[in-house]
Amino acid sequence: MTQRGRPRLPVQAVVLNLKLRLRPGVDDDLIAFFGQIPARHRAGAAKAAMRSGNLATAVSADLPADEVVADALGELLL
């Protein structure tokens, strides 16, 4: 008789339990991101986002405002 289902992997998985508390008004981008993903696919989406390093909404408080950067570039080019 053949074994049914997916064969077991030779190594044990490392299980990390993670719970996020997302607050409306602060974490709207993450709420929208996870809202588009079916519940059973959220872990995979979170891993893909962490691997890609594409955190487009991450903004450092140390960066100057866009207007300041635009003015500096304008002066540089003129």
PDB file of C-alpha atoms in Angstrom:
ATOM      1  CA  MET A   1       0.000   0.000   0.000  1.00  0.00           C
ATOM      2  CA  THR A   2       1.357   3.434  -0.899  1.00  0.00           C
ATOM      3  CA  GLN A   3       1.552   6.253   1.573  1.00  0.00           C
ATOM      4  CA  ARG A   4      -0.936   9.060   0.994  1.00  0.00           C
ATOM      5  CA  GLY A   5      -0.266  12.784   1.191  1.00  0.00           C
ATOM      6  CA  ARG A   6       2.870  14.817   1.174  1.00  0.00           C
ATOM      7  CA  PRO A   7       6.021  13.022   2.379  1.00  0.00           C
ATOM      8  CA  ARG A   8       7.477  14.228   5.668  1.00  0.00           C
ATOM      9  CA  LEU A   9      10.489  16.501   5.507  1.00  0.00           C
ATOM     10  CA  PRO A  10      13.714  15.119   7.013  1.00  0.00           C
ATOM     11  CA  VAL A  11      14.149  18.070   9.410  1.00  0.00           C
ATOM     12  CA  GLN A  12      11.864  19.511  12.071  1.00  0.00           C
ATOM     13  CA  ALA A  13      10.308  22.899  11.409  1.00  0.00           C
ATOM     14  CA  VAL A  14      11.106  25.858  13.651  1.00  0.00           C
ATOM     15  CA  VAL A  15       7.787  27.247  14.865  1.00  0.00           C
ATOM     16  CA  LEU A  16       7.527  30.898  15.856  1.00  0.00           C
ATOM     17  CA  ASN A  17       4.221  32.188  17.109  1.00  0.00           C
ATOM     18  CA  LEU A  18       3.697  35.829  16.264  1.00  0.00           C
ATOM     19  CA  LYS A  19       0.764  38.003  17.175  1.00  0.00           C
ATOM     20  CA  LEU A  20       0.373  41.486  15.734  1.00  0.00           C
ATOM     21  CA  ARG A  21      -1.797  44.217  17.180  1.00  0.00           C
ATOM     22  CA  LEU A  22      -2.475  46.666  14.395  1.00  0.00           C
ATOM     23  CA  ARG A  23      -4.010  50.010  15.270  1.00  0.00           C
ATOM     24  CA  PRO A  24      -6.231  51.930  12.833  1.00  0.00           C
ATOM     25  CA  GLY A  25      -4.704  55.283  11.973  1.00  0.00           C
ATOM     26  CA  VAL A  26      -1.180  54.066  12.708  1.00  0.00           C
ATOM     27  CA  ASP A  27      -0.973  50.731  10.895  1.00  0.00           C
ATOM     28  CA  ASP A  28      -3.441  51.344   8.069  1.00  0.00           C
ATOM     29  CA  ASP A  29      -0.975  50.124   5.434  1.00  0.00           C
ATOM     30  CA  LEU A  30      -0.462  46.807   7.220  1.00  0.00           C
ATOM     31  CA  ILE A  31      -4.176  46.418   7.894  1.00  0.00           C
ATOM     32  CA  ALA A  32      -4.836  46.894   4.163  1.00  0.00           C
ATOM     33  CA  PHE A  33      -2.002  44.487   3.248  1.00  0.00           C
ATOM     34  CA  PHE A  34      -3.241  41.688   5.487  1.00  0.00           C
ATOM     35  CA  GLY A  35      -6.866  42.437   4.602  1.00  0.00           C
ATOM     36  CA  GLN A  36      -6.200  41.451   0.975  1.00  0.00           C
ATOM     37  CA  ILE A  37      -4.700  38.071   1.903  1.00  0.00           C
ATOM     38  CA  PRO A  38      -6.816  35.027   2.776  1.00  0.00           C
ATOM     39  CA  ALA A  39      -6.366  33.936   6.401  1.00  0.00           C
ATOM     40  CA  ARG A  40      -4.536  30.708   5.565  1.00  0.00           C
ATOM     41  CA  HIS A  41      -1.995  32.530   3.371  1.00  0.00           C
ATOM     42  CA  ARG A  42      -0.956  35.325   5.743  1.00  0.00           C
ATOM     43  CA  ALA A  43       2.145  33.584   7.097  1.00  0.00           C
ATOM     44  CA  GLY A  44       3.477  33.043   3.575  1.00  0.00           C
ATOM     45  CA  ALA A  45       2.760  36.642   2.629  1.00  0.00           C
ATOM     46  CA  ALA A  46       4.511  37.899   5.767  1.00  0.00           C
ATOM     47  CA  LYS A  47       7.575  35.745   4.995  1.00  0.00           C
ATOM     48  CA  ALA A  48       7.659  36.996   1.394  1.00  0.00           C
ATOM     49  CA  ALA A  49       7.433  40.616   2.561  1.00  0.00           C
ATOM     50  CA  MET A  50      10.255  40.116   5.079  1.00  0.00           C
ATOM     51  CA  ARG A  51      12.447  38.379   2.510  1.00  0.00           C
ATOM     52  CA  SER A  52      11.933  41.045  -0.126  1.00  0.00           C
ATOM     53  CA  GLY A  53      12.841  43.855   2.253  1.00  0.00           C
ATOM     54  CA  ASN A  54      10.368  46.022   0.369  1.00  0.00           C
ATOM     55  CA  LEU A  55       8.961  48.115   3.153  1.00  0.00           C
ATOM     56  CA  ALA A  56       7.838  51.016   0.996  1.00  0.00           C
ATOM     57  CA  THR A  57       5.962  52.612   3.845  1.00  0.00           C
ATOM     58  CA  ALA A  58       8.899  52.612   6.237  1.00  0.00           C
ATOM     59  CA  VAL A  59       9.997  56.198   6.662  1.00  0.00           C
ATOM     60  CA  SER A  60      12.761  57.307   8.960  1.00  0.00           C
ATOM     61  CA  ALA A  61      12.068  60.329  11.144  1.00  0.00           C
ATOM     62  CA  ASP A  62      15.637  61.489  10.450  1.00  0.00           C
ATOM     63  CA  LEU A  63      14.977  62.088   6.753  1.00  0.00           C
ATOM     64  CA  PRO A  64      14.279  65.637   5.563  1.00  0.00           C
ATOM     65  CA  ALA A  65      10.890  66.576   4.141  1.00  0.00           C
ATOM     66  CA  ASP A  66      10.290  66.115   0.416  1.00  0.00           C
ATOM     67  CA  GLU A  67      10.121  69.891  -0.130  1.00  0.00           C
ATOM     68  CA  VAL A  68      13.559  70.374   1.427  1.00  0.00           C
ATOM     69  CA  VAL A  69      15.048  67.683  -0.809  1.00  0.00           C
ATOM     70  CA  ALA A  70      13.358  69.145  -3.908  1.00  0.00           C
ATOM     71  CA  ASP A  71      14.681  72.633  -3.111  1.00  0.00           C
ATOM     72  CA  ALA A  72      18.198  71.293  -2.598  1.00  0.00           C
ATOM     73  CA  LEU A  73      18.101  69.415  -5.897  1.00  0.00           C
ATOM     74  CA  GLY A  74      16.734  72.472  -7.675  1.00  0.00           C
ATOM     75  CA  GLU A  75      19.625  74.590  -6.388  1.00  0.00           C
ATOM     76  CA  LEU A  76      22.105  71.881  -7.353  1.00  0.00           C
ATOM     77  CA  LEU A  77      20.852  71.699 -10.927  1.00  0.00           C
ATOM     78  CA  LEU A  78      20.674  75.454 -11.467  1.00  0.00           C
TER      79      LEU A  78
END
